[in-house]
Amino acid sequence: MSESYLDSGPSDQVGGGAVLPGPLSAAPPRRRVTDRIAEDTAALTRFEHEQLAREFADIERASAALRLGEPALQSWTKPAAPAAAKRPRPLWLLIGILWLSTALVAVGAVAAIATLAG
């Protein structure tokens, strides 16, 4: 009767029922978990680059078709001629109006208190 060990190659039997395992070089080398993660990451990165290239190609085809179909449309990347912008009001004018309105509210409050108290 022959005994065998797990993960061992062909065995040779020696007298007395002792079993010698086969050569160690016959077993495949063990792989680390990090090797598989690195392979998966490389495959995913390669897939992402291919997907990005396909999406860029789709965008280019769509923009070419749009340019052919609607030649009057302008590109957003080209700056449009600036419209005649109105000259902004000076900041000191707005601050002065704010102070004046605050003073009028304060005078109105004083007059209301004087009328009611008086």
mmCIF file of N, CA and C in Angstrom:
data_model
loop_
_atom_site.group_PDB
_atom_site.id
_atom_site.type_symbol
_atom_site.label_atom_id
_atom_site.label_comp_id
_atom_site.label_asym_id
_atom_site.label_seq_id
_atom_site.Cartn_x
_atom_site.Cartn_y
_atom_site.Cartn_z
ATOM 1 N N MET A 1 0.829 -1.168 0.000
ATOM 2 C CA MET A 1 0.000 0.000 0.000
ATOM 3 C C MET A 1 0.879 1.237 0.000
ATOM 4 N N SER A 2 0.521 2.227 -0.845
ATOM 5 C CA SER A 2 1.352 3.407 -1.030
ATOM 6 C C SER A 2 0.692 4.606 -0.378
ATOM 7 N N GLU A 3 1.462 5.376 0.370
ATOM 8 C CA GLU A 3 0.960 6.602 0.982
ATOM 9 C C GLU A 3 1.402 7.784 0.138
ATOM 10 N N SER A 4 0.595 8.843 0.113
ATOM 11 C CA SER A 4 1.014 10.042 -0.615
ATOM 12 C C SER A 4 0.654 11.272 0.191
ATOM 13 N N TYR A 5 1.404 12.300 -0.019
ATOM 14 C CA TYR A 5 1.182 13.566 0.660
ATOM 15 C C TYR A 5 0.515 14.536 -0.303
ATOM 16 N N LEU A 6 -0.212 15.476 0.252
ATOM 17 C CA LEU A 6 -0.815 16.509 -0.586
ATOM 18 C C LEU A 6 0.283 17.371 -1.194
ATOM 19 N N ASP A 7 0.061 17.853 -2.408
ATOM 20 C CA ASP A 7 0.973 18.730 -3.122
ATOM 21 C C ASP A 7 2.350 18.105 -3.352
ATOM 22 N N SER A 8 2.425 16.809 -3.338
ATOM 23 C CA SER A 8 3.719 16.195 -3.617
ATOM 24 C C SER A 8 3.610 15.474 -4.957
ATOM 25 N N GLY A 9 4.728 15.393 -5.617
ATOM 26 C CA GLY A 9 4.770 14.743 -6.916
ATOM 27 C C GLY A 9 4.782 13.229 -6.743
ATOM 28 N N PRO A 10 5.233 12.505 -7.729
ATOM 29 C CA PRO A 10 5.308 11.044 -7.614
ATOM 30 C C PRO A 10 6.241 10.651 -6.474
ATOM 31 N N SER A 11 5.875 9.640 -5.793
ATOM 32 C CA SER A 11 6.671 9.253 -4.624
ATOM 33 C C SER A 11 7.418 7.953 -4.892
ATOM 34 N N ASP A 12 8.524 7.832 -4.223
ATOM 35 C CA ASP A 12 9.315 6.596 -4.292
ATOM 36 C C ASP A 12 9.177 5.893 -2.953
ATOM 37 N N GLN A 13 9.014 4.584 -2.995
ATOM 38 C CA GLN A 13 8.852 3.843 -1.764
ATOM 39 C C GLN A 13 10.178 3.228 -1.384
ATOM 40 N N VAL A 14 10.509 3.401 -0.127
ATOM 41 C CA VAL A 14 11.739 2.841 0.410
ATOM 42 C C VAL A 14 11.318 1.716 1.338
ATOM 43 N N GLY A 15 12.180 0.781 1.554
ATOM 44 C CA GLY A 15 11.853 -0.344 2.410
ATOM 45 C C GLY A 15 11.331 0.097 3.763
ATOM 46 N N GLY A 16 10.429 -0.659 4.339
ATOM 47 C CA GLY A 16 9.880 -0.358 5.653
ATOM 48 C C GLY A 16 8.658 0.526 5.568
ATOM 49 N N GLY A 17 8.101 0.777 4.376
ATOM 50 C CA GLY A 17 6.880 1.556 4.237
ATOM 51 C C GLY A 17 7.091 3.057 4.281
ATOM 52 N N ALA A 18 8.335 3.509 4.321
ATOM 53 C CA ALA A 18 8.596 4.949 4.338
ATOM 54 C C ALA A 18 8.370 5.511 2.932
ATOM 55 N N VAL A 19 7.797 6.690 2.869
ATOM 56 C CA VAL A 19 7.499 7.315 1.588
ATOM 57 C C VAL A 19 8.312 8.585 1.456
ATOM 58 N N LEU A 20 8.995 8.731 0.349
ATOM 59 C CA LEU A 20 9.768 9.936 0.092
ATOM 60 C C LEU A 20 8.990 10.806 -0.896
ATOM 61 N N PRO A 21 8.856 12.078 -0.607
ATOM 62 C CA PRO A 21 8.145 12.949 -1.559
ATOM 63 C C PRO A 21 8.966 13.152 -2.815
ATOM 64 N N GLY A 22 8.287 13.523 -3.896
ATOM 65 C CA GLY A 22 8.955 13.765 -5.165
ATOM 66 C C GLY A 22 9.773 15.043 -5.089
ATOM 67 N N PRO A 23 10.447 15.376 -6.168
ATOM 68 C CA PRO A 23 11.283 16.574 -6.156
ATOM 69 C C PRO A 23 10.444 17.827 -5.944
ATOM 70 N N LEU A 24 10.974 18.794 -5.206
ATOM 71 C CA LEU A 24 10.254 20.020 -4.884
ATOM 72 C C LEU A 24 10.116 20.935 -6.096
ATOM 73 N N SER A 25 10.988 20.819 -7.050
ATOM 74 C CA SER A 25 10.943 21.704 -8.204
ATOM 75 C C SER A 25 9.727 21.419 -9.087
ATOM 76 N N ALA A 26 9.087 20.280 -8.928
ATOM 77 C CA ALA A 26 7.931 19.938 -9.746
ATOM 78 C C ALA A 26 6.704 20.754 -9.331
ATOM 79 N N ALA A 27 6.664 21.218 -8.075
ATOM 80 C CA ALA A 27 5.516 21.993 -7.610
ATOM 81 C C ALA A 27 5.590 23.404 -8.204
ATOM 82 N N PRO A 28 4.447 23.958 -8.617
ATOM 83 C CA PRO A 28 4.465 25.314 -9.169
ATOM 84 C C PRO A 28 4.789 26.329 -8.071
ATOM 85 N N PRO A 29 5.465 27.408 -8.418
ATOM 86 C CA PRO A 29 5.819 28.401 -7.389
ATOM 87 C C PRO A 29 4.553 29.058 -6.842
ATOM 88 N N ARG A 30 4.611 29.368 -5.575
ATOM 89 C CA ARG A 30 3.457 30.007 -4.942
ATOM 90 C C ARG A 30 3.390 31.462 -5.341
ATOM 91 N N ARG A 31 2.177 31.989 -5.430
ATOM 92 C CA ARG A 31 1.995 33.387 -5.813
ATOM 93 C C ARG A 31 1.517 34.166 -4.592
ATOM 94 N N ARG A 32 1.955 35.396 -4.527
ATOM 95 C CA ARG A 32 1.524 36.256 -3.431
ATOM 96 C C ARG A 32 0.228 36.935 -3.819
ATOM 97 N N VAL A 33 -0.531 37.355 -2.831
ATOM 98 C CA VAL A 33 -1.787 38.069 -3.065
ATOM 99 C C VAL A 33 -1.503 39.396 -3.751
ATOM 100 N N THR A 34 -0.394 40.031 -3.415
ATOM 101 C CA THR A 34 -0.077 41.329 -4.008
ATOM 102 C C THR A 34 0.206 41.209 -5.501
ATOM 103 N N ASP A 35 0.695 40.028 -5.952
ATOM 104 C CA ASP A 35 0.898 39.829 -7.388
ATOM 105 C C ASP A 35 -0.421 39.897 -8.129
ATOM 106 N N ARG A 36 -1.439 39.263 -7.583
ATOM 107 C CA ARG A 36 -2.755 39.269 -8.230
ATOM 108 C C ARG A 36 -3.360 40.677 -8.206
ATOM 109 N N ILE A 37 -3.181 41.398 -7.108
ATOM 110 C CA ILE A 37 -3.701 42.760 -7.016
ATOM 111 C C ILE A 37 -3.017 43.649 -8.041
ATOM 112 N N ALA A 38 -1.697 43.491 -8.194
ATOM 113 C CA ALA A 38 -0.958 44.288 -9.174
ATOM 114 C C ALA A 38 -1.431 43.977 -10.588
ATOM 115 N N GLU A 39 -1.674 42.701 -10.886
ATOM 116 C CA GLU A 39 -2.167 42.328 -12.214
ATOM 117 C C GLU A 39 -3.563 42.899 -12.458
ATOM 118 N N ASP A 40 -4.439 42.805 -11.443
ATOM 119 C CA ASP A 40 -5.796 43.348 -11.585
ATOM 120 C C ASP A 40 -5.754 44.860 -11.773
ATOM 121 N N THR A 41 -4.898 45.545 -11.030
ATOM 122 C CA THR A 41 -4.783 46.996 -11.142
ATOM 123 C C THR A 41 -4.270 47.387 -12.520
ATOM 124 N N ALA A 42 -3.284 46.654 -13.019
ATOM 125 C CA ALA A 42 -2.746 46.946 -14.346
ATOM 126 C C ALA A 42 -3.814 46.731 -15.407
ATOM 127 N N ALA A 43 -4.583 45.655 -15.286
ATOM 128 C CA ALA A 43 -5.645 45.395 -16.262
ATOM 129 C C ALA A 43 -6.719 46.468 -16.178
ATOM 130 N N LEU A 44 -7.072 46.891 -14.965
ATOM 131 C CA LEU A 44 -8.082 47.930 -14.796
ATOM 132 C C LEU A 44 -7.592 49.254 -15.357
ATOM 133 N N THR A 45 -6.343 49.586 -15.111
ATOM 134 C CA THR A 45 -5.789 50.825 -15.641
ATOM 135 C C THR A 45 -5.772 50.793 -17.165
ATOM 136 N N ARG A 46 -5.399 49.668 -17.736
ATOM 137 C CA ARG A 46 -5.385 49.518 -19.188
ATOM 138 C C ARG A 46 -6.806 49.671 -19.732
ATOM 139 N N PHE A 47 -7.789 49.061 -19.059
ATOM 140 C CA PHE A 47 -9.183 49.177 -19.475
ATOM 141 C C PHE A 47 -9.659 50.625 -19.390
ATOM 142 N N GLU A 48 -9.282 51.320 -18.314
ATOM 143 C CA GLU A 48 -9.698 52.718 -18.153
ATOM 144 C C GLU A 48 -9.112 53.600 -19.253
ATOM 145 N N HIS A 49 -7.848 53.366 -19.614
ATOM 146 C CA HIS A 49 -7.231 54.151 -20.684
ATOM 147 C C HIS A 49 -7.923 53.885 -22.021
ATOM 148 N N GLU A 50 -8.257 52.618 -22.281
ATOM 149 C CA GLU A 50 -8.950 52.289 -23.528
ATOM 150 C C GLU A 50 -10.339 52.911 -23.553
ATOM 151 N N GLN A 51 -11.035 52.860 -22.420
ATOM 152 C CA GLN A 51 -12.375 53.455 -22.336
ATOM 153 C C GLN A 51 -12.303 54.965 -22.546
ATOM 154 N N LEU A 52 -11.317 55.606 -21.960
ATOM 155 C CA LEU A 52 -11.156 57.053 -22.120
ATOM 156 C C LEU A 52 -10.867 57.403 -23.576
ATOM 157 N N ALA A 53 -10.035 56.616 -24.230
ATOM 158 C CA ALA A 53 -9.738 56.854 -25.647
ATOM 159 C C ALA A 53 -10.998 56.692 -26.497
ATOM 160 N N ARG A 54 -11.810 55.674 -26.193
ATOM 161 C CA ARG A 54 -13.069 55.488 -26.933
ATOM 162 C C ARG A 54 -14.010 56.665 -26.722
ATOM 163 N N GLU A 55 -14.094 57.162 -25.493
ATOM 164 C CA GLU A 55 -14.982 58.293 -25.210
ATOM 165 C C GLU A 55 -14.509 59.561 -25.922
ATOM 166 N N PHE A 56 -13.191 59.793 -25.953
ATOM 167 C CA PHE A 56 -12.675 60.957 -26.684
ATOM 168 C C PHE A 56 -13.009 60.839 -28.177
ATOM 169 N N ALA A 57 -12.859 59.635 -28.708
ATOM 170 C CA ALA A 57 -13.170 59.429 -30.127
ATOM 171 C C ALA A 57 -14.652 59.684 -30.389
ATOM 172 N N ASP A 58 -15.526 59.231 -29.489
ATOM 173 C CA ASP A 58 -16.967 59.488 -29.639
ATOM 174 C C ASP A 58 -17.266 60.982 -29.612
ATOM 175 N N ILE A 59 -16.627 61.703 -28.721
ATOM 176 C CA ILE A 59 -16.846 63.144 -28.623
ATOM 177 C C ILE A 59 -16.371 63.839 -29.895
ATOM 178 N N GLU A 60 -15.218 63.432 -30.393
ATOM 179 C CA GLU A 60 -14.706 64.043 -31.624
ATOM 180 C C GLU A 60 -15.643 63.768 -32.799
ATOM 181 N N ARG A 61 -16.152 62.521 -32.904
ATOM 182 C CA ARG A 61 -17.081 62.205 -33.992
ATOM 183 C C ARG A 61 -18.359 63.021 -33.866
ATOM 184 N N ALA A 62 -18.888 63.168 -32.649
ATOM 185 C CA ALA A 62 -20.116 63.929 -32.447
ATOM 186 C C ALA A 62 -19.908 65.406 -32.773
ATOM 187 N N SER A 63 -18.771 65.970 -32.373
ATOM 188 C CA SER A 63 -18.533 67.383 -32.663
ATOM 189 C C SER A 63 -18.334 67.608 -34.158
ATOM 190 N N ALA A 64 -17.697 66.655 -34.851
ATOM 191 C CA ALA A 64 -17.533 66.788 -36.305
ATOM 192 C C ALA A 64 -18.885 66.727 -37.002
ATOM 193 N N ALA A 65 -19.752 65.818 -36.547
ATOM 194 C CA ALA A 65 -21.090 65.721 -37.143
ATOM 195 C C ALA A 65 -21.890 66.986 -36.865
ATOM 196 N N LEU A 66 -21.757 67.557 -35.694
ATOM 197 C CA LEU A 66 -22.468 68.788 -35.353
ATOM 198 C C LEU A 66 -21.968 69.953 -36.202
ATOM 199 N N ARG A 67 -20.646 70.018 -36.397
ATOM 200 C CA ARG A 67 -20.111 71.093 -37.248
ATOM 201 C C ARG A 67 -20.610 70.969 -38.681
ATOM 202 N N LEU A 68 -20.740 69.734 -39.174
ATOM 203 C CA LEU A 68 -21.254 69.533 -40.526
ATOM 204 C C LEU A 68 -22.750 69.875 -40.606
ATOM 205 N N GLY A 69 -23.497 69.487 -39.587
ATOM 206 C CA GLY A 69 -24.942 69.707 -39.597
ATOM 207 C C GLY A 69 -25.334 71.145 -39.324
ATOM 208 N N GLU A 70 -24.633 71.818 -38.457
ATOM 209 C CA GLU A 70 -24.947 73.202 -38.069
ATOM 210 C C GLU A 70 -23.689 74.059 -38.165
ATOM 211 N N PRO A 71 -23.308 74.493 -39.348
ATOM 212 C CA PRO A 71 -22.070 75.273 -39.470
ATOM 213 C C PRO A 71 -22.174 76.662 -38.853
ATOM 214 N N ALA A 72 -23.393 77.136 -38.587
ATOM 215 C CA ALA A 72 -23.555 78.473 -38.021
ATOM 216 C C ALA A 72 -23.219 78.515 -36.527
ATOM 217 N N LEU A 73 -23.182 77.358 -35.894
ATOM 218 C CA LEU A 73 -22.873 77.337 -34.460
ATOM 219 C C LEU A 73 -21.416 77.698 -34.234
ATOM 220 N N GLN A 74 -21.166 78.452 -33.168
ATOM 221 C CA GLN A 74 -19.804 78.859 -32.853
ATOM 222 C C GLN A 74 -19.273 78.020 -31.704
ATOM 223 N N SER A 75 -17.977 77.921 -31.664
ATOM 224 C CA SER A 75 -17.338 77.168 -30.607
ATOM 225 C C SER A 75 -17.312 77.996 -29.330
ATOM 226 N N TRP A 76 -17.458 77.321 -28.207
ATOM 227 C CA TRP A 76 -17.404 78.025 -26.923
ATOM 228 C C TRP A 76 -15.972 78.394 -26.570
ATOM 229 N N THR A 77 -15.027 77.718 -27.142
ATOM 230 C CA THR A 77 -13.645 77.992 -26.783
ATOM 231 C C THR A 77 -13.146 79.301 -27.372
ATOM 232 N N LYS A 78 -13.777 79.769 -28.438
ATOM 233 C CA LYS A 78 -13.367 81.039 -29.024
ATOM 234 C C LYS A 78 -14.053 82.162 -28.251
ATOM 235 N N PRO A 79 -13.303 83.119 -27.758
ATOM 236 C CA PRO A 79 -13.936 84.198 -27.003
ATOM 237 C C PRO A 79 -14.776 85.080 -27.927
ATOM 238 N N ALA A 80 -15.969 85.354 -27.492
ATOM 239 C CA ALA A 80 -16.852 86.221 -28.268
ATOM 240 C C ALA A 80 -16.415 87.669 -28.067
ATOM 241 N N ALA A 81 -16.773 88.506 -29.016
ATOM 242 C CA ALA A 81 -16.446 89.929 -28.892
ATOM 243 C C ALA A 81 -17.220 90.485 -27.704
ATOM 244 N N PRO A 82 -16.552 91.173 -26.790
ATOM 245 C CA PRO A 82 -17.248 91.678 -25.613
ATOM 246 C C PRO A 82 -18.286 92.732 -25.999
ATOM 247 N N ALA A 83 -19.443 92.600 -25.399
ATOM 248 C CA ALA A 83 -20.496 93.584 -25.633
ATOM 249 C C ALA A 83 -20.095 94.888 -24.952
ATOM 250 N N ALA A 84 -20.671 95.965 -25.426
ATOM 251 C CA ALA A 84 -20.348 97.267 -24.834
ATOM 252 C C ALA A 84 -20.821 97.249 -23.385
ATOM 253 N N ALA A 85 -19.881 97.067 -22.484
ATOM 254 C CA ALA A 85 -20.206 96.976 -21.071
ATOM 255 C C ALA A 85 -20.477 98.368 -20.521
ATOM 256 N N LYS A 86 -21.514 98.443 -19.684
ATOM 257 C CA LYS A 86 -21.816 99.723 -19.043
ATOM 258 C C LYS A 86 -20.747 100.005 -18.003
ATOM 259 N N ARG A 87 -20.480 101.239 -17.843
ATOM 260 C CA ARG A 87 -19.479 101.640 -16.872
ATOM 261 C C ARG A 87 -20.068 101.467 -15.481
ATOM 262 N N PRO A 88 -19.407 100.729 -14.605
ATOM 263 C CA PRO A 88 -19.969 100.501 -13.275
ATOM 264 C C PRO A 88 -20.000 101.786 -12.454
ATOM 265 N N ARG A 89 -20.963 101.851 -11.583
ATOM 266 C CA ARG A 89 -21.058 103.016 -10.701
ATOM 267 C C ARG A 89 -19.917 102.968 -9.694
ATOM 268 N N PRO A 90 -19.426 104.107 -9.315
ATOM 269 C CA PRO A 90 -18.347 104.113 -8.330
ATOM 270 C C PRO A 90 -18.837 103.604 -6.965
ATOM 271 N N LEU A 91 -17.953 102.973 -6.266
ATOM 272 C CA LEU A 91 -18.285 102.393 -4.976
ATOM 273 C C LEU A 91 -18.615 103.468 -3.946
ATOM 274 N N TRP A 92 -17.955 104.599 -3.988
ATOM 275 C CA TRP A 92 -18.203 105.640 -2.994
ATOM 276 C C TRP A 92 -19.633 106.151 -3.090
ATOM 277 N N LEU A 93 -20.241 106.132 -4.296
ATOM 278 C CA LEU A 93 -21.622 106.572 -4.452
ATOM 279 C C LEU A 93 -22.573 105.630 -3.709
ATOM 280 N N LEU A 94 -22.340 104.326 -3.817
ATOM 281 C CA LEU A 94 -23.179 103.354 -3.114
ATOM 282 C C LEU A 94 -23.016 103.477 -1.597
ATOM 283 N N ILE A 95 -21.799 103.686 -1.151
ATOM 284 C CA ILE A 95 -21.571 103.850 0.289
ATOM 285 C C ILE A 95 -22.255 105.116 0.797
ATOM 286 N N GLY A 96 -22.190 106.202 0.040
ATOM 287 C CA GLY A 96 -22.859 107.448 0.435
ATOM 288 C C GLY A 96 -24.361 107.283 0.527
ATOM 289 N N ILE A 97 -24.950 106.566 -0.434
ATOM 290 C CA ILE A 97 -26.406 106.333 -0.390
ATOM 291 C C ILE A 97 -26.768 105.496 0.828
ATOM 292 N N LEU A 98 -25.955 104.519 1.171
ATOM 293 C CA LEU A 98 -26.204 103.700 2.353
ATOM 294 C C LEU A 98 -26.166 104.538 3.628
ATOM 295 N N TRP A 99 -25.164 105.423 3.759
ATOM 296 C CA TRP A 99 -25.082 106.296 4.930
ATOM 297 C C TRP A 99 -26.272 107.253 4.986
ATOM 298 N N LEU A 100 -26.662 107.814 3.878
ATOM 299 C CA LEU A 100 -27.781 108.746 3.841
ATOM 300 C C LEU A 100 -29.082 108.060 4.259
ATOM 301 N N SER A 101 -29.317 106.856 3.740
ATOM 302 C CA SER A 101 -30.541 106.141 4.116
ATOM 303 C C SER A 101 -30.528 105.769 5.598
ATOM 304 N N THR A 102 -29.375 105.411 6.135
ATOM 305 C CA THR A 102 -29.274 105.096 7.564
ATOM 306 C C THR A 102 -29.566 106.338 8.400
ATOM 307 N N ALA A 103 -29.052 107.479 7.974
ATOM 308 C CA ALA A 103 -29.298 108.725 8.701
ATOM 309 C C ALA A 103 -30.777 109.094 8.654
ATOM 310 N N LEU A 104 -31.434 108.920 7.500
ATOM 311 C CA LEU A 104 -32.867 109.218 7.403
ATOM 312 C C LEU A 104 -33.697 108.312 8.294
ATOM 313 N N VAL A 105 -33.350 107.041 8.372
ATOM 314 C CA VAL A 105 -34.068 106.115 9.253
ATOM 315 C C VAL A 105 -33.870 106.518 10.704
ATOM 316 N N ALA A 106 -32.650 106.898 11.070
ATOM 317 C CA ALA A 106 -32.379 107.313 12.448
ATOM 318 C C ALA A 106 -33.151 108.579 12.790
ATOM 319 N N VAL A 107 -33.200 109.573 11.878
ATOM 320 C CA VAL A 107 -33.951 110.815 12.126
ATOM 321 C C VAL A 107 -35.421 110.501 12.253
ATOM 322 N N GLY A 108 -35.952 109.598 11.406
ATOM 323 C CA GLY A 108 -37.358 109.220 11.480
ATOM 324 C C GLY A 108 -37.672 108.546 12.808
ATOM 325 N N ALA A 109 -36.761 107.696 13.310
ATOM 326 C CA ALA A 109 -36.976 107.022 14.578
ATOM 327 C C ALA A 109 -36.966 108.014 15.735
ATOM 328 N N VAL A 110 -36.050 108.983 15.685
ATOM 329 C CA VAL A 110 -36.012 110.010 16.735
ATOM 330 C C VAL A 110 -37.283 110.852 16.701
ATOM 331 N N ALA A 111 -37.765 111.195 15.526
ATOM 332 C CA ALA A 111 -38.991 112.002 15.413
ATOM 333 C C ALA A 111 -40.183 111.215 15.913
ATOM 334 N N ALA A 112 -40.253 109.917 15.641
ATOM 335 C CA ALA A 112 -41.364 109.093 16.105
ATOM 336 C C ALA A 112 -41.346 108.966 17.609
ATOM 337 N N ILE A 113 -40.170 108.815 18.210
ATOM 338 C CA ILE A 113 -40.063 108.707 19.659
ATOM 339 C C ILE A 113 -40.445 110.033 20.298
ATOM 340 N N ALA A 114 -40.000 111.141 19.724
ATOM 341 C CA ALA A 114 -40.332 112.462 20.268
ATOM 342 C C ALA A 114 -41.836 112.727 20.197
ATOM 343 N N THR A 115 -42.476 112.314 19.121
ATOM 344 C CA THR A 115 -43.920 112.523 18.978
ATOM 345 C C THR A 115 -44.681 111.671 19.993
ATOM 346 N N LEU A 116 -44.284 110.426 20.165
ATOM 347 C CA LEU A 116 -45.004 109.551 21.093
ATOM 348 C C LEU A 116 -44.737 109.923 22.558
ATOM 349 N N ALA A 117 -43.538 110.372 22.861
ATOM 350 C CA ALA A 117 -43.200 110.687 24.243
ATOM 351 C C ALA A 117 -43.710 112.074 24.635
ATOM 352 N N GLY A 118 -43.900 112.911 23.676
ATOM 353 C CA GLY A 118 -44.114 114.226 23.963
ATOM 354 C C GLY A 118 -45.219 115.034 24.075
#
